[in-house]
């Protein structure tokens, strides 16, 4: 069972929000909404109000079919052909299988699993829309106004790649798409947020003609001797060799239909199945700003390194169980590697039986771990400008897929259980089942263990690490204090009081094992401002199997383990926590022990540490109050003690 007694409260809040926004947008609580609230108290709890209405998100309606711009095309135009066949049509195209009939071919009545249908409710499609991203970008830009142009351009390189790329390719005096000012460190100008808000191809995030036009230069070790990262992708401009080429993972593509319809030529390229393609943006080094001068010091900080983590583990290219990013994150449980489907229909929607069937098929669900963003997009679909693109329930469905995906990332096991002399002892081992650190990527993420022990009478005899109704832990009150979140701290400040140290042993309710990355500045203090980050004060995120700490690059080595010699012992990708719990004499046997591994995409210090004058910061804070980043269950284990 989940050790999250507040689930009912959070469900009621979610449902209340949903009903309120449906009503506010002119809809009514139809049968599906009625079913959702059946049996739930739809009245918001005390203190859950809408007093910050002025700070609710507000983006103009996103344009789905925008005019071709440079070498870029709207995803909806790609989706006119790369879509599922009509229900009932046979042979079926891009529909899920009817497993009892045939697991390896589309069913005429199967779910639409076409690229556009899956992609439009992903984090990738909403890389710009993401309220946390936009708030964070403006927070950094306001913190360093003399670097604002550079910051915005760098962020938009991967969050609005089509628009940023086009601006740098097509900027002219007649079509000024870039800004040249003192806050832009780039000689060819900077693409700014104000322009992005006007550009529909910026709002579309990471789209078809961004990913599929990136060239195979990502695999060129001479061009990228340190590996590709930080937006170092190449997309040919109009008039350049290779422009309007759509790279794909299948050999001998049938190209005439695509050329006739949209003017692009499909081509096979191995890099579309290679993790280096993903690393262009998901491996990120940021410039370090000197705390004392607020100027770049010439050093770069490894803000997120999932590719390097993967490359040095068992799933990596030299590992014992090689799996690419695409194989894990572009997958549906019901789609096997033997699944065979055509990839398109005619513009009329009819099926061309002469077009080849392909395998393996990679569903464009782009699963990760950010359920908060997906649920936020569901709740604020209209306010965030997605109402005319996504139907109600689409983001919620992707959030549920994400929730199930998270449960494949880790497992728990118990050894060494003993009970006597008023003490319960056992060892809990967390096994990383993923191909990178757990958690990985953006440093706002954390994972922790919650434990609850009850006796035969149902009395709670021990709890540790149980989140409250806002998914906060007891120690978060200190970690989010004004002193800990201050941008600049005194030279004698003790940063160790602002985060949980690595835990080898749990002996009290205050001992909560937390796995996270904690940023340190150039002066050694904790910071939550990304560009002040110079090193990690703590990085006890669990490495993947096969990760040899002694031989991996320094950038990805663990930090702050406090001498824990069983952490990743034998490169096993796991950590063991010793529990030594005092049990009072009157506890009735048997005892029931419940352990839960939680994951949170934005921990409270990163929520509360976000300040600024820009409206996007206020909007994010309102959203985070109404819909706090949840504590998702990654794994759970229960056992009985006699």
XYZ file of C-alpha atoms in Angstrom:
642
model
C 0.000 0.000 0.000
C 1.071 3.615 -0.503
C 2.358 5.362 2.596
C 0.519 8.536 1.658
C -2.480 9.027 3.936
C -3.352 12.360 2.323
C -4.272 10.888 -1.076
C -7.982 11.488 -0.508
C -7.369 15.146 0.289
C -5.213 15.660 -2.796
C -7.759 13.883 -4.981
C -10.497 16.170 -3.691
C -8.315 19.209 -4.419
C -7.579 17.961 -7.918
C -11.229 17.269 -8.634
C -12.298 20.608 -7.193
C -9.801 22.396 -9.428
C -10.937 20.424 -12.446
C -14.606 21.206 -11.886
C -13.901 24.891 -11.221
C -11.837 25.309 -14.370
C -14.326 23.398 -16.502
C -17.001 25.766 -15.289
C -14.819 28.851 -15.689
C -14.045 27.915 -19.284
C -17.689 27.630 -20.213
C -17.857 23.846 -20.111
C -20.094 21.848 -17.884
C -19.381 18.909 -15.629
C -20.323 16.235 -18.140
C -20.643 12.540 -17.432
C -16.889 12.050 -17.227
C -16.534 14.890 -14.723
C -19.486 13.579 -12.743
C -17.871 10.169 -12.659
C -14.613 11.695 -11.466
C -16.206 13.377 -8.486
C -18.507 10.495 -7.605
C -17.731 9.619 -4.004
C -15.271 12.473 -3.570
C -15.791 15.613 -1.522
C -15.600 18.275 -4.230
C -15.494 21.144 -1.760
C -11.990 22.615 -1.500
C -10.432 22.171 1.922
C -10.055 25.114 4.265
C -7.244 27.389 3.135
C -7.527 26.265 -0.470
C -8.746 29.434 -2.118
C -8.292 31.399 -5.296
C -7.270 34.716 -3.829
C -4.372 34.922 -6.320
C -6.585 34.850 -9.394
C -4.616 37.682 -10.916
C -1.541 35.458 -10.922
C -3.140 32.508 -12.687
C -1.297 31.526 -15.893
C -2.239 33.403 -19.021
C -0.847 32.512 -22.430
C -2.632 33.286 -25.671
C -4.167 30.369 -27.539
C -1.445 28.398 -29.286
C -1.694 28.193 -33.075
C -1.743 24.581 -34.229
C -1.386 25.064 -38.005
C 1.132 27.866 -38.479
C 2.714 28.813 -41.792
C 5.950 27.050 -42.776
C 8.825 29.106 -41.405
C 12.296 28.660 -42.832
C 13.010 24.934 -42.714
C 10.347 24.274 -40.079
C 6.800 22.962 -40.310
C 3.977 22.693 -37.782
C 3.671 19.281 -36.118
C -0.023 19.247 -36.968
C 0.903 19.339 -40.660
C 3.168 16.326 -40.187
C 0.292 14.717 -38.310
C -2.040 14.950 -41.307
C -0.366 11.848 -42.723
C 1.535 10.426 -39.750
C -1.727 9.653 -38.023
C -3.788 6.564 -37.280
C -6.093 4.972 -39.824
C -9.816 5.504 -39.384
C -11.442 3.243 -36.752
C -12.457 -0.004 -38.408
C -10.181 0.378 -41.435
C -8.182 -2.703 -42.324
C -5.274 -2.989 -42.579
C -4.946 -0.695 -39.590
C -2.132 1.828 -39.254
C -0.589 3.263 -36.070
C -3.159 1.746 -33.736
C -2.469 -0.359 -30.668
C -2.766 -4.142 -31.010
C -5.561 -6.364 -29.789
C -3.249 -8.602 -27.764
C -5.441 -11.766 -27.735
C -5.803 -11.545 -31.524
C -2.310 -10.418 -32.473
C 0.260 -8.642 -30.313
C 2.379 -7.555 -33.260
C -0.004 -5.715 -35.581
C -2.350 -2.734 -35.272
C -5.973 -3.486 -34.469
C -8.657 -1.647 -36.483
C -10.274 -0.655 -33.180
C -7.026 -0.012 -31.286
C -5.995 3.220 -29.597
C -4.398 5.914 -31.740
C -0.648 5.614 -31.067
C 0.483 7.799 -33.951
C 3.415 10.193 -33.431
C 1.348 13.383 -33.363
C -1.389 11.952 -31.112
C 1.166 10.788 -28.532
C 3.556 13.741 -28.810
C 1.100 16.601 -28.339
C 0.462 15.735 -24.674
C 4.130 15.239 -23.767
C 6.586 17.375 -21.845
C 8.569 17.766 -25.094
C 5.667 19.410 -26.925
C 5.245 21.770 -23.981
C 8.887 22.580 -23.345
C 8.137 26.299 -23.715
C 4.667 26.217 -22.161
C 6.052 24.671 -18.935
C 5.331 27.280 -16.213
C 8.307 26.188 -14.094
C 10.737 26.509 -16.990
C 9.499 29.983 -17.886
C 9.547 31.153 -14.270
C 13.040 29.751 -13.734
C 14.359 31.373 -16.900
C 13.020 34.786 -15.887
C 14.250 34.322 -12.312
C 17.779 33.784 -13.624
C 17.446 36.646 -16.136
C 16.312 39.048 -13.392
C 19.067 37.880 -11.059
C 21.635 38.639 -13.774
C 20.058 41.445 -15.864
C 23.415 42.168 -17.507
C 23.276 38.630 -18.965
C 19.522 38.402 -19.624
C 19.782 38.194 -23.413
C 22.366 35.415 -23.258
C 20.321 33.495 -20.667
C 17.093 33.654 -22.669
C 18.813 32.671 -25.917
C 20.551 29.721 -24.251
C 17.386 28.442 -22.588
C 15.340 28.760 -25.771
C 17.962 26.807 -27.717
C 16.424 23.623 -26.342
C 12.991 24.758 -25.148
C 12.071 26.508 -28.436
C 14.606 24.991 -30.838
C 12.758 25.714 -34.082
C 12.238 29.408 -33.379
C 15.672 30.022 -31.921
C 17.368 28.176 -34.804
C 15.308 30.008 -37.421
C 16.040 33.373 -35.824
C 19.785 32.783 -36.018
C 19.485 31.465 -39.574
C 17.160 34.146 -40.970
C 17.814 37.362 -39.028
C 18.059 40.386 -41.325
C 17.517 44.102 -40.942
C 14.207 43.646 -42.774
C 13.200 40.746 -40.494
C 14.835 41.516 -37.119
C 14.469 38.322 -35.077
C 17.465 38.813 -32.770
C 18.348 41.456 -30.202
C 21.803 43.026 -29.904
C 22.417 44.657 -26.528
C 24.868 44.543 -23.645
C 23.082 41.576 -22.041
C 23.758 39.423 -25.118
C 27.197 37.854 -25.183
C 26.707 36.349 -28.648
C 28.213 38.128 -31.646
C 25.286 37.152 -33.878
C 22.628 38.371 -31.429
C 20.196 36.753 -28.999
C 16.733 35.322 -29.437
C 14.556 36.777 -26.682
C 11.401 35.759 -24.841
C 9.355 38.693 -26.161
C 9.901 37.433 -29.708
C 9.209 33.827 -28.688
C 5.774 34.795 -27.379
C 4.892 36.075 -30.854
C 6.291 33.075 -32.735
C 3.980 30.042 -32.959
C 6.952 27.831 -33.783
C 8.496 28.863 -30.440
C 5.371 27.916 -28.531
C 5.420 24.437 -30.111
C 8.432 23.380 -28.064
C 10.440 20.380 -29.233
C 8.663 19.336 -32.402
C 8.925 16.991 -35.417
C 11.004 19.175 -37.715
C 13.373 20.066 -34.885
C 14.326 16.538 -33.827
C 14.120 14.961 -37.268
C 16.264 17.634 -38.989
C 19.165 17.442 -36.531
C 22.038 16.048 -38.575
C 24.250 13.062 -37.833
C 27.037 15.436 -36.809
C 26.076 14.480 -33.248
C 28.012 11.250 -33.854
C 31.146 13.030 -35.083
C 33.809 12.559 -32.437
C 36.129 14.998 -34.199
C 33.535 17.762 -34.207
C 32.593 17.068 -30.575
C 35.679 15.604 -28.842
C 34.061 16.160 -25.431
C 30.728 14.790 -26.586
C 27.694 16.674 -27.803
C 25.827 18.717 -25.177
C 24.187 22.015 -24.287
C 22.268 22.584 -27.516
C 25.145 21.804 -29.882
C 22.910 20.411 -32.597
C 23.055 21.290 -36.292
C 20.021 21.910 -38.531
C 20.772 23.023 -42.113
C 19.311 26.372 -43.151
C 17.401 27.043 -46.359
C 19.799 26.789 -49.291
C 22.332 24.696 -47.363
C 23.162 21.099 -48.356
C 20.789 18.716 -46.598
C 18.090 21.305 -45.911
C 14.538 19.959 -45.707
C 15.795 16.429 -44.980
C 13.793 14.430 -42.441
C 16.020 11.837 -40.785
C 14.465 8.610 -39.587
C 15.508 5.202 -38.239
C 14.233 3.100 -41.183
C 16.194 2.191 -44.294
C 14.915 2.795 -47.820
C 12.150 5.284 -46.959
C 9.393 5.937 -49.468
C 9.980 9.629 -50.115
C 7.788 10.859 -52.946
C 4.579 11.161 -50.918
C 6.253 13.294 -48.236
C 7.882 15.523 -50.829
C 4.602 16.011 -52.660
C 2.704 16.836 -49.478
C 5.078 19.009 -47.446
C 8.301 19.455 -49.434
C 10.583 17.413 -47.194
C 12.666 14.375 -48.169
C 12.924 11.426 -45.746
C 16.315 9.749 -45.286
C 17.670 6.935 -43.144
C 20.169 7.930 -40.484
C 21.539 5.809 -37.672
C 21.779 8.738 -35.278
C 17.998 8.814 -34.849
C 18.319 5.654 -32.732
C 21.468 6.802 -30.949
C 21.496 8.328 -27.465
C 23.841 11.071 -28.630
C 20.890 12.551 -30.471
C 19.153 13.057 -27.122
C 22.342 14.315 -25.487
C 22.310 17.446 -27.647
C 19.913 18.973 -25.122
C 19.635 16.521 -22.236
C 23.332 16.860 -21.398
C 23.728 20.421 -20.151
C 26.662 22.456 -18.896
C 25.934 25.985 -17.680
C 28.407 28.849 -17.214
C 29.327 29.556 -13.608
C 28.789 33.087 -12.295
C 31.255 34.239 -9.654
C 29.304 34.957 -6.479
C 31.381 37.993 -5.548
C 31.435 39.717 -8.960
C 28.269 38.410 -10.684
C 30.372 37.788 -13.781
C 31.118 34.505 -15.597
C 34.380 33.015 -14.344
C 35.076 30.913 -17.434
C 34.123 27.620 -15.811
C 31.182 25.410 -16.730
C 28.989 23.461 -14.327
C 27.461 20.025 -15.121
C 23.849 20.992 -14.444
C 22.464 17.719 -15.807
C 24.380 14.756 -17.215
C 22.074 11.788 -17.909
C 23.993 10.895 -21.064
C 27.351 10.577 -19.282
C 25.677 8.646 -16.475
C 24.129 6.301 -19.049
C 27.342 5.955 -21.060
C 29.182 4.721 -17.959
C 26.574 2.162 -16.913
C 25.367 -1.231 -18.061
C 22.866 0.325 -20.486
C 25.633 2.333 -22.154
C 27.434 1.537 -25.409
C 30.074 -0.591 -23.649
C 27.766 -2.054 -21.029
C 26.454 -5.566 -20.579
C 22.827 -4.648 -21.342
C 22.953 -1.864 -23.923
C 19.724 0.101 -24.277
C 19.393 3.558 -25.814
C 17.440 6.509 -24.444
C 14.877 5.945 -27.190
C 14.325 2.285 -26.276
C 13.294 3.201 -22.719
C 11.621 6.582 -23.095
C 9.843 6.043 -26.434
C 7.960 2.924 -25.471
C 4.537 1.664 -24.535
C 4.018 -1.517 -22.564
C 1.720 -2.991 -25.228
C 4.111 -2.280 -28.133
C 6.778 -4.967 -28.495
C 9.895 -4.761 -30.657
C 8.139 -7.120 -33.071
C 5.171 -4.776 -33.550
C 4.800 -4.012 -37.258
C 2.950 -1.011 -38.695
C 2.903 1.388 -41.597
C 3.925 4.878 -40.527
C 1.423 7.014 -42.401
C -1.875 7.195 -44.224
C -2.765 9.220 -47.303
C -3.813 12.864 -46.779
C -7.401 11.659 -47.286
C -6.999 9.283 -44.336
C -7.109 6.125 -46.443
C -4.500 3.386 -46.126
C -2.010 2.677 -48.900
C -1.381 -1.055 -48.588
C 1.667 -0.726 -50.845
C 3.563 1.365 -48.322
C 6.008 -0.719 -46.261
C 5.386 -1.879 -42.709
C 8.153 -0.995 -40.244
C 9.573 -2.322 -36.993
C 10.421 -1.642 -34.296
C 7.990 1.216 -33.815
C 8.921 3.883 -31.242
C 5.813 5.518 -29.733
C 6.330 9.249 -29.282
C 5.157 9.298 -25.642
C 8.591 10.608 -24.520
C 8.049 9.341 -20.974
C 10.039 10.803 -18.072
C 9.135 11.563 -14.481
C 7.397 14.957 -14.484
C 3.794 14.198 -13.564
C 3.455 17.660 -12.018
C 3.834 19.442 -15.350
C 1.423 17.080 -17.105
C -1.222 17.483 -14.399
C -0.678 21.252 -14.435
C -1.227 21.277 -18.195
C -4.425 19.299 -17.695
C -5.743 21.645 -15.018
C -4.738 24.867 -16.791
C -5.213 23.699 -20.374
C -7.137 26.814 -21.431
C -5.052 29.280 -19.425
C -1.832 27.901 -20.927
C -3.197 28.198 -24.462
C -3.578 24.468 -25.154
C -7.367 24.247 -25.191
C -7.673 24.077 -28.974
C -4.910 21.457 -29.312
C -5.414 19.002 -26.470
C -8.728 17.474 -25.505
C -9.665 17.118 -21.847
C -7.981 14.080 -20.339
C -5.046 13.827 -22.752
C -2.469 15.270 -20.363
C -3.924 13.243 -17.499
C -3.513 10.073 -19.571
C 0.147 10.869 -20.246
C 0.616 11.642 -16.552
C -0.702 8.181 -15.718
C 1.671 6.573 -18.241
C 4.472 8.565 -16.605
C 3.416 7.395 -13.157
C 3.573 3.768 -14.256
C 6.900 4.390 -15.991
C 8.380 5.730 -12.750
C 7.537 2.428 -11.075
C 9.914 0.618 -13.426
C 12.897 2.739 -12.335
C 13.624 1.206 -8.907
C 12.975 -1.775 -6.681
C 13.234 -2.403 -2.938
C 14.398 -5.448 -0.983
C 14.778 -6.345 2.708
C 17.545 -8.360 4.353
C 18.928 -8.918 7.855
C 15.619 -8.637 9.693
C 15.804 -9.125 13.479
C 13.549 -8.140 16.385
C 14.439 -8.259 20.040
C 15.384 -6.249 23.118
C 13.017 -3.488 22.067
C 14.634 -2.926 18.659
C 13.557 -3.789 15.141
C 16.488 -4.076 12.740
C 16.514 -4.583 8.989
C 18.454 -3.472 5.927
C 16.590 -1.817 3.055
C 18.283 -1.890 -0.356
C 17.252 0.461 -3.166
C 18.129 -0.913 -6.596
C 18.385 1.518 -9.490
C 16.718 -0.209 -12.456
C 17.193 2.726 -14.848
C 20.101 3.597 -17.137
C 21.176 6.792 -15.380
C 21.347 8.206 -11.867
C 18.220 8.076 -9.786
C 16.945 10.738 -9.825
C 18.685 12.333 -12.800
C 18.775 15.561 -14.827
C 17.503 18.864 -13.426
C 18.742 19.376 -9.833
C 15.302 20.245 -8.417
C 14.451 16.540 -8.244
C 14.663 14.348 -5.168
C 13.886 10.816 -4.085
C 13.423 9.613 -0.520
C 12.293 6.704 1.634
C 9.160 6.904 3.780
C 8.566 4.331 6.505
C 5.572 3.546 8.690
C 5.323 0.828 11.343
C 2.008 -0.097 12.943
C 1.189 -2.702 15.568
C -1.565 -5.326 15.593
C -4.019 -2.798 17.069
C -3.401 -0.345 14.232
C -1.369 2.033 16.402
C 1.450 3.849 14.652
C 4.675 3.088 16.481
C 7.106 4.737 14.046
C 6.998 7.056 11.027
C 9.754 8.642 8.997
C 9.680 10.517 5.704
C 5.918 10.736 5.217
C 4.954 13.797 3.129
C 2.191 16.136 4.264
C -0.786 17.260 2.175
C 1.483 19.580 0.162
C 4.062 16.801 -0.297
C 6.549 18.423 2.045
C 8.719 16.743 4.653
C 9.129 18.049 8.211
C 12.695 19.266 7.613
C 11.605 21.298 4.573
C 10.530 24.056 6.963
C 14.188 24.695 7.793
C 15.478 24.064 4.279
C 13.072 26.685 2.865
C 13.874 29.286 5.522
C 14.831 32.785 4.447
C 18.428 32.182 5.507
C 18.805 29.009 3.458
C 17.191 30.504 0.351
C 19.036 33.841 0.463
C 20.780 34.550 -2.830
C 23.936 35.663 -1.063
C 25.066 34.471 2.333
C 27.590 35.614 4.901
C 31.049 34.062 4.861
C 30.374 32.199 8.104
C 27.053 30.703 6.961
C 26.643 26.985 7.683
C 25.072 25.462 4.570
C 24.868 22.006 6.125
C 21.698 23.028 8.000
C 19.956 23.637 4.651
C 19.862 20.084 3.317
C 19.614 16.522 4.544
C 22.983 14.763 4.750
C 23.396 11.337 3.205
C 21.917 8.712 5.547
C 23.542 5.337 6.169
C 21.292 4.479 9.090
C 17.795 5.306 10.348
C 17.388 5.261 14.123
C 14.836 8.037 14.694
C 11.875 9.677 12.989
C 14.104 12.601 11.994
C 16.298 10.318 9.886
C 14.965 10.471 6.332
C 17.170 9.100 3.518
C 17.005 11.674 0.703
C 18.712 11.240 -2.667
C 19.346 14.523 -4.457
C 21.835 16.974 -5.934
C 22.611 20.061 -3.824
C 24.240 23.025 -5.578
C 27.198 24.925 -4.169
C 28.400 28.376 -5.246
C 31.911 29.670 -5.935
C 32.148 30.708 -2.282
C 31.093 27.277 -1.038
C 27.582 28.071 0.192
C 24.393 26.351 -0.892
C 22.563 28.023 -3.765
C 19.306 27.485 -5.637
C 20.244 29.903 -8.412
C 21.463 27.777 -11.305
C 24.106 30.132 -12.679
C 25.755 30.523 -9.277
C 26.352 26.763 -9.220
C 30.046 25.819 -9.275
C 30.005 22.368 -7.665
C 27.853 19.904 -5.765
C 27.759 19.978 -1.984
C 25.912 16.679 -2.126
C 25.188 14.240 -4.934
C 24.087 10.892 -3.551
C 21.798 10.074 -6.438
C 22.062 6.329 -6.989
C 24.144 5.449 -10.068
C 23.048 2.860 -12.626
C 24.372 -0.689 -12.604
C 27.916 -0.965 -13.943
C 28.864 2.571 -12.855
C 32.499 2.450 -11.659
C 32.951 5.519 -9.476
C 36.734 5.311 -9.702
C 36.835 5.509 -13.497
C 33.899 7.737 -14.477
C 34.438 11.432 -15.271
C 34.790 13.648 -12.210
C 31.651 15.560 -13.203
C 29.392 12.590 -12.401
C 31.069 11.145 -9.301
C 29.047 11.023 -6.070
C 29.643 13.727 -3.465
C 28.956 13.812 0.278
C 28.497 10.112 1.032
C 29.965 10.440 4.527
C 32.035 7.294 4.211
C 29.158 5.040 3.137
C 31.126 2.062 1.811
C 28.069 0.099 0.622
C 26.882 2.895 -1.675
C 27.107 1.450 -5.202
C 29.270 -1.371 -3.833
C 30.600 -3.626 -6.601
C 29.164 -1.153 -9.134
C 25.743 -2.676 -8.418
C 23.730 0.541 -8.766
C 22.187 0.345 -5.307
C 22.311 1.688 -1.783
C 21.515 -0.069 1.490
C 20.088 1.730 4.536
C 20.334 0.150 7.987
C 17.206 0.544 10.103
C 17.552 0.252 13.882
C 14.140 1.246 15.217
C 13.265 1.327 18.930
C 9.881 -0.333 19.540
C 8.004 0.404 22.733
C 7.193 -2.543 24.990
C 3.403 -2.202 24.727
C 3.327 -2.522 20.913
C 1.048 -5.454 20.039
C 2.504 -8.033 17.673
C 2.648 -8.638 14.809
C 4.108 -5.374 13.503
C 3.409 -4.224 9.966
C 6.301 -2.405 8.284
C 5.651 -0.354 5.140
C 8.441 1.277 3.162
C 7.869 3.554 0.169
C 10.296 5.133 -2.257
C 9.009 8.576 -3.282
C 9.992 10.855 -6.151
C 9.351 14.597 -6.518
C 10.185 16.558 -9.667
C 10.411 19.974 -7.947
C 11.362 19.928 -4.286
C 10.175 22.749 -2.000
C 13.509 24.581 -1.873
C 13.359 25.059 -5.643
C 9.723 26.116 -5.474
C 10.138 28.599 -2.638
C 13.546 29.772 -3.849
C 12.067 31.114 -7.071
C 11.606 34.885 -6.767
C 11.273 37.775 -9.153
C 9.177 40.587 -10.530
C 8.165 38.866 -13.756
C 4.546 37.725 -13.969
C 5.655 34.198 -14.873
C 7.242 33.840 -11.440
C 3.987 34.854 -9.742
C 2.018 32.518 -11.973
C 4.252 29.584 -11.117
C 3.976 30.275 -7.399
C 0.177 30.332 -7.659
C 0.149 27.061 -9.600
C 2.529 25.435 -7.119
C 0.272 26.467 -4.249
C -2.879 25.151 -5.923
C -1.208 22.069 -7.395
C 1.981 21.336 -5.410
C 4.545 19.038 -7.050
C 3.466 15.556 -5.925
C 5.328 12.778 -4.162
C 5.043 9.951 -6.656
C 5.451 6.340 -5.532
C 8.340 4.642 -7.323
C 8.420 1.441 -5.297
C 6.955 0.042 -2.087
C 7.536 -2.969 0.110
C 5.697 -4.274 3.169
C 6.502 -7.069 5.585
C 5.274 -8.441 8.900
C 7.291 -8.839 12.090
C 6.237 -11.480 14.647
